[in-house]
Tab-separated table of C-alpha atoms in Angstrom:
chain	number	residue	atom	x	y	z
A	1	MET	CA	-48.713	145.354	-29.272
A	2	GLN	CA	-46.418	144.648	-26.674
A	3	LEU	CA	-42.730	143.653	-27.823
A	4	SER	CA	-41.079	143.630	-24.630
A	5	SER	CA	-40.432	140.771	-22.151
A	6	LYS	CA	-39.895	140.445	-18.334
A	7	SER	CA	-36.319	139.384	-18.849
A	8	SER	CA	-34.301	138.225	-21.854
A	9	GLN	CA	-30.893	136.165	-22.246
A	10	THR	CA	-28.985	135.165	-25.158
A	11	HIS	CA	-26.677	132.022	-25.443
A	12	GLN	CA	-24.895	131.475	-28.586
A	13	PHE	CA	-27.635	131.701	-31.272
A	14	ILE	CA	-30.541	131.035	-28.709
A	15	HIS	CA	-32.434	133.939	-27.465
A	16	ARG	CA	-34.531	133.454	-24.232
A	17	MET	CA	-37.300	135.728	-22.944
A	18	VAL	CA	-39.914	135.529	-20.419
A	19	LEU	CA	-43.075	137.178	-21.307
A	20	ASP	CA	-45.340	139.276	-18.948
A	21	ASN	CA	-47.832	136.218	-18.436
A	22	GLY	CA	-44.939	134.010	-17.594
A	23	ILE	CA	-44.523	132.009	-20.937
A	24	VAL	CA	-40.707	131.161	-21.593
A	25	LEU	CA	-39.953	131.986	-25.165
A	26	LEU	CA	-36.743	130.572	-26.915
A	27	VAL	CA	-35.880	131.626	-30.420
A	28	ALA	CA	-33.242	130.247	-32.595
A	29	GLU	CA	-32.952	132.567	-35.754
A	30	ASN	CA	-32.060	130.263	-38.777
A	31	PRO	CA	-32.568	131.989	-42.254
A	32	THR	CA	-31.427	129.253	-44.265
A	33	ALA	CA	-34.589	127.652	-45.107
A	34	ASP	CA	-37.971	129.401	-45.297
A	35	ILE	CA	-39.234	127.182	-42.395
A	36	ILE	CA	-40.197	127.891	-38.894
A	37	ALA	CA	-40.515	125.045	-36.513
A	38	ALA	CA	-42.006	125.219	-32.889
A	39	ARG	CA	-42.228	123.068	-29.925
A	40	ILE	CA	-44.647	124.159	-27.229
A	41	PHE	CA	-43.881	122.348	-23.978
A	42	ILE	CA	-46.238	121.958	-21.080
A	43	ARG	CA	-44.552	120.743	-17.824
A	44	ALA	CA	-46.740	117.775	-17.455
A	45	GLY	CA	-46.681	114.212	-18.701
A	46	SER	CA	-47.211	110.776	-17.327
A	47	ARG	CA	-44.893	111.712	-14.350
A	48	TRP	CA	-47.938	113.939	-13.097
A	49	ASP	CA	-50.497	111.093	-13.517
A	50	PRO	CA	-51.905	109.906	-10.296
A	51	PRO	CA	-51.549	106.095	-10.446
A	52	GLU	CA	-55.156	105.385	-10.368
A	53	GLN	CA	-55.190	107.718	-13.635
A	54	ALA	CA	-52.250	106.318	-15.351
A	55	GLY	CA	-52.598	106.880	-19.073
A	56	LEU	CA	-54.335	110.225	-18.563
A	57	SER	CA	-51.501	112.486	-20.269
A	58	HIS	CA	-51.607	109.852	-23.262
A	59	LEU	CA	-55.120	110.148	-23.662
A	60	VAL	CA	-55.134	113.896	-23.536
A	61	SER	CA	-52.474	114.056	-26.216
A	62	ALA	CA	-54.417	111.676	-28.308
A	63	VAL	CA	-57.729	113.737	-28.299
A	64	LEU	CA	-56.337	117.250	-27.804
A	65	THR	CA	-56.463	117.992	-31.727
A	66	LYS	CA	-59.706	116.366	-32.103
A	67	GLY	CA	-61.953	119.406	-31.582
A	68	THR	CA	-62.111	122.904	-29.924
A	69	GLU	CA	-64.878	125.108	-28.844
A	70	LYS	CA	-64.644	126.698	-32.270
A	71	LEU	CA	-63.398	123.729	-34.574
A	72	SER	CA	-64.238	120.198	-35.152
A	73	SER	CA	-61.663	117.463	-35.668
A	74	LEU	CA	-62.165	117.651	-39.325
A	75	GLU	CA	-61.955	121.504	-39.536
A	76	ILE	CA	-58.665	121.272	-37.642
A	77	ALA	CA	-57.266	118.815	-39.992
A	78	GLU	CA	-58.387	120.590	-43.212
A	79	GLN	CA	-56.767	123.804	-41.983
A	80	VAL	CA	-53.491	122.001	-41.303
A	81	GLU	CA	-53.580	120.519	-44.632
A	82	SER	CA	-54.519	123.629	-46.544
A	83	LEU	CA	-51.367	125.262	-45.093
A	84	GLY	CA	-49.087	122.153	-45.959
A	85	ALA	CA	-48.090	122.464	-42.337
A	86	SER	CA	-48.033	120.099	-39.547
A	87	LEU	CA	-49.496	120.045	-36.178
A	88	SER	CA	-49.159	117.124	-33.742
A	89	THR	CA	-49.265	116.232	-29.840
A	90	ASP	CA	-47.305	113.949	-27.594
A	91	ALA	CA	-47.221	113.064	-23.964
A	92	THR	CA	-43.913	111.641	-22.574
A	93	THR	CA	-42.772	110.850	-19.081
A	94	ASP	CA	-41.663	114.305	-18.033
A	95	TYR	CA	-43.448	116.715	-20.614
A	96	PHE	CA	-46.479	117.266	-22.698
A	97	LEU	CA	-45.587	118.578	-26.084
A	98	ILE	CA	-47.342	120.415	-29.209
A	99	SER	CA	-45.266	120.263	-32.511
A	100	LEU	CA	-45.840	122.607	-35.309
A	101	LYS	CA	-44.118	123.498	-38.524
A	102	SER	CA	-45.041	125.547	-41.711
A	103	ILE	CA	-43.294	127.889	-44.009
A	104	SER	CA	-42.688	131.151	-42.629
A	105	ALA	CA	-45.525	133.126	-44.327
A	106	ASP	CA	-47.960	130.725	-42.917
A	107	PHE	CA	-46.569	130.406	-39.448
A	108	PRO	CA	-48.879	133.151	-37.698
A	109	GLU	CA	-51.995	130.981	-38.963
A	110	ILE	CA	-50.667	127.659	-37.656
A	111	LEU	CA	-49.668	129.206	-34.286
A	112	GLU	CA	-53.448	130.702	-34.174
A	113	LEU	CA	-54.580	127.099	-34.786
A	114	ALA	CA	-52.174	125.507	-32.044
A	115	ALA	CA	-53.329	128.288	-29.568
A	116	ASP	CA	-56.908	127.386	-30.062
A	117	VAL	CA	-55.867	123.609	-29.440
A	118	LEU	CA	-53.899	124.503	-26.584
A	119	ARG	CA	-56.302	126.801	-24.899
A	120	SER	CA	-59.823	125.551	-25.611
A	121	PRO	CA	-60.052	121.637	-26.463
A	122	SER	CA	-63.375	120.244	-26.188
A	123	PHE	CA	-62.253	116.587	-25.722
A	124	PRO	CA	-65.411	115.178	-28.033
A	125	THR	CA	-66.966	112.165	-26.565
A	126	ALA	CA	-66.801	110.212	-29.732
A	127	GLU	CA	-63.213	111.026	-30.370
A	128	LEU	CA	-62.369	110.194	-26.699
A	129	GLU	CA	-63.814	106.526	-26.959
A	130	LEU	CA	-62.254	106.002	-30.193
A	131	GLU	CA	-58.752	106.854	-28.680
A	132	ARG	CA	-59.600	105.046	-25.489
A	133	ARG	CA	-60.340	101.884	-27.689
A	134	LEU	CA	-56.723	102.349	-29.557
A	135	THR	CA	-55.199	102.726	-26.578
A	136	LEU	CA	-56.463	99.614	-25.060
A	137	GLN	CA	-55.597	97.813	-28.263
A	138	ALA	CA	-51.992	99.239	-27.981
A	139	ILE	CA	-51.857	97.838	-24.389
A	140	ARG	CA	-52.918	94.356	-25.277
A	141	SER	CA	-50.547	94.560	-28.158
A	142	GLN	CA	-47.676	95.497	-25.996
A	143	GLN	CA	-48.362	92.399	-23.689
A	144	GLU	CA	-47.492	90.263	-26.674
A	145	GLN	CA	-44.082	91.687	-27.115
A	146	PRO	CA	-41.335	90.079	-25.024
A	147	PHE	CA	-39.037	93.217	-24.957
A	148	THR	CA	-42.084	95.334	-23.844
A	149	VAL	CA	-43.058	92.932	-21.183
A	150	ALA	CA	-39.240	92.756	-19.814
A	151	PHE	CA	-39.168	96.406	-19.689
A	152	ASP	CA	-42.636	96.902	-17.912
A	153	GLN	CA	-41.361	94.356	-15.418
A	154	LEU	CA	-38.005	96.051	-14.980
A	155	ARG	CA	-39.780	99.422	-14.363
A	156	TYR	CA	-41.960	98.012	-11.613
A	157	MET	CA	-38.977	96.376	-9.982
A	158	MET	CA	-36.903	99.391	-10.087
A	159	TYR	CA	-39.757	102.224	-9.176
A	160	GLY	CA	-42.223	100.477	-6.955
A	161	GLU	CA	-44.704	103.179	-5.968
A	162	HIS	CA	-43.007	105.863	-8.046
A	163	PRO	CA	-45.062	107.034	-11.371
A	164	TYR	CA	-42.056	105.849	-13.314
A	165	ALA	CA	-43.193	102.252	-12.558
A	166	LEU	CA	-46.122	102.723	-15.013
A	167	SER	CA	-46.178	102.840	-18.749
A	168	GLY	CA	-47.123	105.975	-20.384
A	169	LEU	CA	-50.120	104.271	-21.893
A	170	GLY	CA	-51.388	103.287	-18.509
A	171	THR	CA	-53.132	100.125	-17.892
A	172	GLU	CA	-56.396	98.480	-19.192
A	173	LYS	CA	-58.128	99.280	-15.750
A	174	THR	CA	-57.037	102.870	-15.511
A	175	VAL	CA	-57.834	103.760	-19.198
A	176	ALA	CA	-61.215	102.188	-19.286
A	177	GLN	CA	-62.189	104.442	-16.157
A	178	LEU	CA	-60.869	107.731	-17.445
A	179	SER	CA	-63.607	110.409	-18.127
A	180	GLN	CA	-64.120	113.428	-20.270
A	181	THR	CA	-64.186	115.262	-16.914
A	182	ASP	CA	-60.728	113.836	-16.053
A	183	LEU	CA	-59.240	115.065	-19.335
A	184	HIS	CA	-60.795	118.732	-18.707
A	185	ASN	CA	-59.518	118.639	-15.120
A	186	TYR	CA	-56.069	117.788	-16.391
A	187	HIS	CA	-56.127	120.467	-19.113
A	188	ARG	CA	-57.157	123.054	-16.452
A	189	THR	CA	-54.685	122.123	-14.232
A	190	HIS	CA	-51.513	121.790	-16.452
A	191	PHE	CA	-52.332	124.074	-19.462
A	192	ARG	CA	-51.465	127.824	-18.351
A	193	PRO	CA	-49.271	130.383	-19.532
A	194	ASP	CA	-46.751	130.102	-16.575
A	195	ASN	CA	-46.289	126.328	-17.362
A	196	LEU	CA	-45.413	126.805	-20.943
A	197	VAL	CA	-42.165	126.909	-22.927
A	198	ILE	CA	-42.443	127.813	-26.456
A	199	SER	CA	-39.429	127.150	-28.477
A	200	LEU	CA	-39.102	128.488	-32.004
A	201	SER	CA	-36.380	127.890	-34.839
A	202	GLY	CA	-36.328	129.277	-38.289
A	203	ARG	CA	-36.747	132.425	-40.256
A	204	ILE	CA	-37.954	134.536	-37.504
A	205	ASP	CA	-35.990	137.190	-35.501
A	206	PRO	CA	-36.519	137.610	-31.701
A	207	GLY	CA	-38.620	140.847	-32.071
A	208	ALA	CA	-41.048	139.525	-34.416
A	209	ALA	CA	-41.324	136.307	-32.291
A	210	ILE	CA	-42.054	138.266	-29.294
A	211	ALA	CA	-44.636	140.389	-31.050
A	212	LEU	CA	-46.260	137.163	-32.717
A	213	VAL	CA	-46.476	135.300	-29.387
A	214	ASN	CA	-47.761	138.255	-27.529
A	215	GLN	CA	-50.457	138.784	-30.380
A	216	VAL	CA	-51.690	135.129	-30.235
A	217	LEU	CA	-51.152	134.311	-26.361
A	218	GLY	CA	-50.669	137.702	-24.778
A	219	ASP	CA	-54.279	137.870	-23.502
A	220	TRP	CA	-53.862	134.470	-21.621
A	221	GLN	CA	-53.762	135.337	-17.923
A	222	VAL	CA	-52.267	133.241	-15.135
A	223	PRO	CA	-55.185	131.622	-13.171
A	224	PRO	CA	-55.126	132.348	-9.297
A	225	THR	CA	-54.451	128.822	-8.224
A	226	PRO	CA	-50.760	127.996	-7.630
A	227	LEU	CA	-48.740	125.832	-10.181
A	228	PRO	CA	-48.997	122.132	-9.545
A	229	THR	CA	-45.661	121.042	-7.771
A	230	LEU	CA	-44.335	117.746	-8.085
A	231	ALA	CA	-43.777	115.975	-4.513
A	232	THR	CA	-40.130	114.549	-4.173
A	233	LEU	CA	-40.429	110.772	-4.237
A	234	ASP	CA	-37.558	108.664	-3.157
A	235	VAL	CA	-36.910	105.509	-5.019
A	236	GLN	CA	-36.278	102.870	-2.220
A	237	THR	CA	-36.142	99.374	-3.722
A	238	THR	CA	-33.865	96.439	-3.575
A	239	PRO	CA	-32.090	94.995	-6.485
A	240	CYS	CA	-33.497	91.421	-7.593
A	241	ARG	CA	-34.152	89.193	-10.249
A	242	GLN	CA	-37.663	88.331	-11.770
A	243	ALA	CA	-38.960	86.267	-14.408
A	244	ILE	CA	-41.922	86.141	-16.626
A	245	ALA	CA	-42.575	82.805	-18.385
A	246	GLN	CA	-43.792	83.151	-22.048
A	247	ASP	CA	-43.802	80.673	-25.255
A	248	THR	CA	-41.516	82.968	-27.128
A	249	GLN	CA	-38.811	82.371	-29.896
A	250	GLN	CA	-36.138	84.215	-27.806
A	251	SER	CA	-35.551	85.278	-24.229
A	252	ILE	CA	-34.975	88.864	-23.380
A	253	VAL	CA	-32.472	89.580	-20.550
A	254	MET	CA	-32.338	93.287	-19.109
A	255	LEU	CA	-30.237	94.648	-16.426
A	256	GLY	CA	-31.164	97.911	-14.835
A	257	TYR	CA	-29.354	100.344	-12.644
A	258	LEU	CA	-30.621	103.384	-10.867
A	259	ALA	CA	-28.707	106.563	-12.118
A	260	PRO	CA	-28.915	110.194	-11.513
A	261	PRO	CA	-31.587	112.682	-12.985
A	262	VAL	CA	-30.220	115.285	-15.458
A	263	ARG	CA	-31.675	118.221	-13.422
A	264	ASP	CA	-29.932	117.496	-10.024
A	265	GLY	CA	-28.354	120.811	-8.951
A	266	ALA	CA	-25.015	119.265	-7.662
A	267	SER	CA	-22.177	119.782	-10.195
A	268	SER	CA	-20.766	116.355	-9.406
A	269	THR	CA	-24.295	114.645	-10.371
A	270	VAL	CA	-24.608	116.840	-13.540
A	271	ARG	CA	-21.131	115.504	-14.545
A	272	ASP	CA	-22.206	111.873	-13.655
A	273	TYR	CA	-24.832	112.274	-16.080
A	274	SER	CA	-22.658	113.244	-18.895
A	275	VAL	CA	-20.176	110.506	-18.145
A	276	LEU	CA	-22.919	107.758	-18.163
A	277	LYS	CA	-24.206	109.129	-21.515
A	278	LEU	CA	-20.605	108.392	-22.658
A	279	LEU	CA	-20.779	105.226	-21.099
A	280	ASN	CA	-23.935	104.186	-22.800
A	281	THR	CA	-22.470	105.117	-26.242
A	282	TYR	CA	-19.382	102.877	-25.506
A	283	LEU	CA	-21.386	99.964	-24.294
A	284	GLY	CA	-24.251	99.803	-26.659
A	285	ASN	CA	-24.626	102.456	-29.264
A	286	GLY	CA	-24.208	100.757	-32.807
A	287	LEU	CA	-22.376	98.117	-34.546
A	288	SER	CA	-19.062	99.102	-32.940
A	289	SER	CA	-20.268	99.348	-29.520
A	290	ARG	CA	-18.733	97.052	-26.756
A	291	LEU	CA	-21.823	94.768	-26.165
A	292	PHE	CA	-22.488	94.142	-29.957
A	293	VAL	CA	-18.735	93.352	-30.785
A	294	GLU	CA	-18.390	91.128	-27.667
A	295	LEU	CA	-21.703	89.394	-27.339
A	296	ARG	CA	-22.921	89.306	-30.828
A	297	GLU	CA	-19.940	89.175	-33.043
A	298	LYS	CA	-17.410	87.323	-30.982
A	299	ARG	CA	-19.704	84.944	-28.940
A	300	GLY	CA	-22.721	84.835	-31.107
A	301	LEU	CA	-25.044	85.092	-28.245
A	302	ALA	CA	-27.294	88.039	-29.338
A	303	TYR	CA	-30.205	88.434	-31.815
A	304	GLU	CA	-30.132	91.993	-30.550
A	305	VAL	CA	-27.975	93.825	-27.848
A	306	SER	CA	-27.991	97.448	-26.751
A	307	ALA	CA	-28.083	100.016	-23.767
A	308	PHE	CA	-29.820	103.028	-22.952
A	309	TYR	CA	-29.684	105.611	-20.479
A	310	THR	CA	-32.930	107.688	-20.070
A	311	THR	CA	-32.892	111.674	-19.330
A	312	ARG	CA	-35.226	112.219	-16.502
A	313	LEU	CA	-36.384	114.717	-13.911
A	314	ASP	CA	-36.298	112.088	-11.137
A	315	PRO	CA	-33.836	109.106	-10.805
A	316	ALA	CA	-33.272	107.410	-14.387
A	317	GLN	CA	-32.484	103.957	-15.593
A	318	PHE	CA	-29.214	102.867	-17.146
A	319	VAL	CA	-30.321	99.636	-18.750
A	320	ALA	CA	-28.447	96.980	-20.914
A	321	TYR	CA	-30.437	94.184	-22.607
A	322	ILE	CA	-29.868	91.222	-24.962
A	323	GLY	CA	-32.241	89.194	-26.933
A	324	THR	CA	-30.929	85.421	-27.110
A	325	ALA	CA	-31.847	81.935	-27.974
A	326	PRO	CA	-33.573	80.300	-24.759
A	327	GLU	CA	-31.045	77.774	-24.380
A	328	ASN	CA	-28.397	80.630	-24.161
A	329	THR	CA	-30.206	82.595	-21.507
A	330	ALA	CA	-28.190	81.688	-18.509
A	331	ILE	CA	-24.809	82.575	-20.508
A	332	ALA	CA	-26.143	85.659	-22.131
A	333	LEU	CA	-26.906	86.802	-18.534
A	334	GLU	CA	-23.532	86.027	-17.349
A	335	GLY	CA	-21.945	87.723	-20.419
A	336	LEU	CA	-24.060	90.958	-20.211
A	337	GLN	CA	-23.234	91.163	-16.579
A	338	SER	CA	-19.403	90.798	-17.016
A	339	GLU	CA	-19.188	93.371	-19.697
A	340	ILE	CA	-20.673	95.967	-17.279
A	341	ASP	CA	-18.694	94.699	-14.438
A	342	ARG	CA	-15.728	95.075	-16.630
A	343	LEU	CA	-16.334	98.939	-16.453
A	344	ARG	CA	-15.812	98.996	-12.819
A	345	VAL	CA	-12.410	97.116	-12.677
A	346	THR	CA	-10.870	97.883	-15.930
A	347	PRO	CA	-10.153	101.267	-17.250
A	348	LEU	CA	-11.066	102.342	-20.958
A	349	THR	CA	-8.001	102.623	-22.976
A	350	GLY	CA	-7.157	106.195	-24.649
A	351	GLU	CA	-8.481	104.717	-27.971
A	352	GLU	CA	-11.901	103.349	-26.523
A	353	LEU	CA	-12.265	106.604	-24.650
A	354	GLN	CA	-11.779	108.856	-27.478
A	355	ALA	CA	-13.927	106.770	-30.046
A	356	ALA	CA	-16.699	106.902	-27.635
A	357	LYS	CA	-16.487	110.873	-27.194
A	358	ASN	CA	-16.312	111.209	-31.001
A	359	LYS	CA	-19.342	109.089	-31.546
A	360	LEU	CA	-21.542	110.838	-28.887
A	361	LEU	CA	-20.439	114.070	-29.817
A	362	GLY	CA	-20.837	113.469	-33.330
A	363	GLN	CA	-24.352	112.230	-32.971
A	364	TYR	CA	-25.198	114.980	-30.541
A	365	ALA	CA	-24.267	117.588	-33.161
A	366	LEU	CA	-26.348	115.763	-35.584
A	367	GLY	CA	-29.278	115.902	-33.659
A	368	LYS	CA	-29.439	119.512	-33.889
A	369	GLN	CA	-29.515	119.980	-37.661
A	370	THR	CA	-33.068	120.707	-38.309
A	371	ASN	CA	-35.231	123.708	-37.140
A	372	ALA	CA	-37.475	120.978	-35.423
A	373	GLN	CA	-34.447	119.470	-33.823
A	374	ILE	CA	-33.141	122.582	-32.401
A	375	ALA	CA	-36.449	123.922	-31.211
A	376	GLN	CA	-36.896	120.459	-29.344
A	377	THR	CA	-33.414	120.116	-27.892
A	378	PHE	CA	-33.329	123.829	-26.351
A	379	GLY	CA	-36.879	123.498	-25.342
A	380	TRP	CA	-36.238	120.304	-23.488
A	381	TYR	CA	-33.405	121.790	-21.623
A	382	GLU	CA	-35.709	124.730	-20.628
A	383	THR	CA	-38.447	122.467	-19.567
A	384	LEU	CA	-36.185	120.159	-17.385
A	385	GLY	CA	-34.962	123.215	-15.590
A	386	ILE	CA	-31.309	122.772	-16.551
A	387	GLY	CA	-31.241	125.867	-19.134
A	388	ILE	CA	-30.110	126.592	-22.494
A	389	ASP	CA	-26.473	126.733	-21.272
A	390	PHE	CA	-26.586	123.099	-20.772
A	391	ASP	CA	-25.910	122.463	-24.465
A	392	THR	CA	-22.391	123.838	-23.879
A	393	LEU	CA	-21.620	122.355	-20.581
A	394	PHE	CA	-22.799	118.640	-21.570
A	395	GLN	CA	-20.444	118.969	-24.641
A	396	LYS	CA	-17.522	120.434	-22.509
A	397	GLN	CA	-18.072	117.655	-19.740
A	398	VAL	CA	-17.996	114.935	-22.269
A	399	ALA	CA	-14.819	116.234	-24.064
A	400	GLU	CA	-13.138	116.557	-20.531
A	401	THR	CA	-13.957	113.178	-19.292
A	402	THR	CA	-10.999	110.915	-18.418
A	403	ALA	CA	-10.670	107.011	-17.936
A	404	ASP	CA	-10.541	107.623	-14.184
A	405	ALA	CA	-13.820	109.523	-14.149
A	406	VAL	CA	-15.383	106.825	-16.336
A	407	GLN	CA	-14.309	104.050	-13.982
A	408	ASP	CA	-15.299	106.144	-10.826
A	409	VAL	CA	-18.844	106.552	-12.339
A	410	ALA	CA	-19.117	103.193	-13.018
A	411	GLN	CA	-18.210	102.284	-9.581
A	412	LYS	CA	-20.781	104.556	-8.053
A	413	TYR	CA	-23.907	103.460	-10.140
A	414	LEU	CA	-22.955	100.087	-12.001
A	415	THR	CA	-23.077	97.762	-9.001
A	416	VAL	CA	-25.732	95.476	-8.193
A	417	PRO	CA	-28.460	95.295	-11.102
A	418	TYR	CA	-32.117	94.626	-11.360
A	419	VAL	CA	-32.648	91.738	-13.447
A	420	SER	CA	-35.778	91.312	-15.737
A	421	LEU	CA	-36.088	88.086	-17.731
A	422	VAL	CA	-38.852	86.947	-20.216
A	423	GLY	CA	-38.793	83.815	-22.141
A	424	PRO	CA	-39.655	80.071	-21.839
A	425	ALA	CA	-40.133	78.960	-18.366
A	426	GLY	CA	-37.389	76.461	-18.576
A	427	ALA	CA	-35.051	79.181	-19.498
A	428	VAL	CA	-35.807	81.997	-17.099
A	429	ASP	CA	-37.429	80.386	-14.137
A	430	LYS	CA	-34.419	78.886	-12.668
A	431	LEU	CA	-32.478	82.388	-12.956
A	432	ALA	CA	-34.927	84.242	-10.920
A	433	ASN	CA	-34.836	84.678	-7.288
A	434	TYR	CA	-38.208	86.514	-6.637
A	435	PRO	CA	-37.085	88.284	-3.269
């Protein structure tokens, strides 16, 4: 049994190793509880789906655990339940994920099962058709939700031909056309040892982790074909306003701004990412956030109001949104816009800045409490290509952010927004310009 790795690195309590077949292994030794959590990241996801196959990653994740060359869907479920363990899959925009957790004594067995699912899925036809129907139902259901309709429209406006323009679920047309062969081709292309990051956290030391992963996956050889690469796609669209008329009880107003990806190698862009995360916390995170206090509590305009800034491989979205009564749509749009414009012209006070820092850093720390959260966080950083040291860098940059830096970043990115409107025709149509 091989106990060595090609290279290794230790950061705080995270050990990073590259195994001989290219698997990147991260280990966080945490003996507090008799649990081991693992996240197996595959560098895939809907960003890799061709436009005509939108929804492919999602469908692969839905069917992956429904059968292998050795086991049926029922046998897989029974084995997981007999161990009192968990095994699940997910496909996001920028990665594909297999999650597992068990007590330490049972972890080798659940890892063996996960390896079988990872390497030899059969994608049974009956299971594929069932998951296809469920996906189509989910797509139709989302078309009845004003927030989702507004966000779908915003993505199309901001990303154009880029894969980020499409929902991870795909469209009714593309999902209906996906075949079992498409799923097998996806698996053959992306599921390979040199495209994997395995992140473990729990009662296991690095030496034992290397031995176990080599025992289970060490014979998996790298195929002769090169790894799939992502083409660099520029996002070149023009900010505009668009509306979709729906007979809804409220209007949804969304403002979107193109913002930097986290993986950009420029140090200034990495700093901008951290500052925008801080701005997002100040604007839209919780009942004390600027948007909630000003637009809901003081002005009574919002049923809901918030902001989010996604972490992405490619240019991301900084989004602020409000749900409001249809008759208040125009004033809600003006109010939302003015609160963001304020960031460019009025520096945050020392008290506002420190409160936002405390909230962001506190929530960040709380997001790394459990073994599953630790495995997820560091595996995600490794998969993004920013490395496990980003954990320290991000916290340092947030702590060192000044009011001037906040204003500079706001002036750089939060300028002219894309505006997506959904609501009754009389409330939204007059606010759109459809350029």
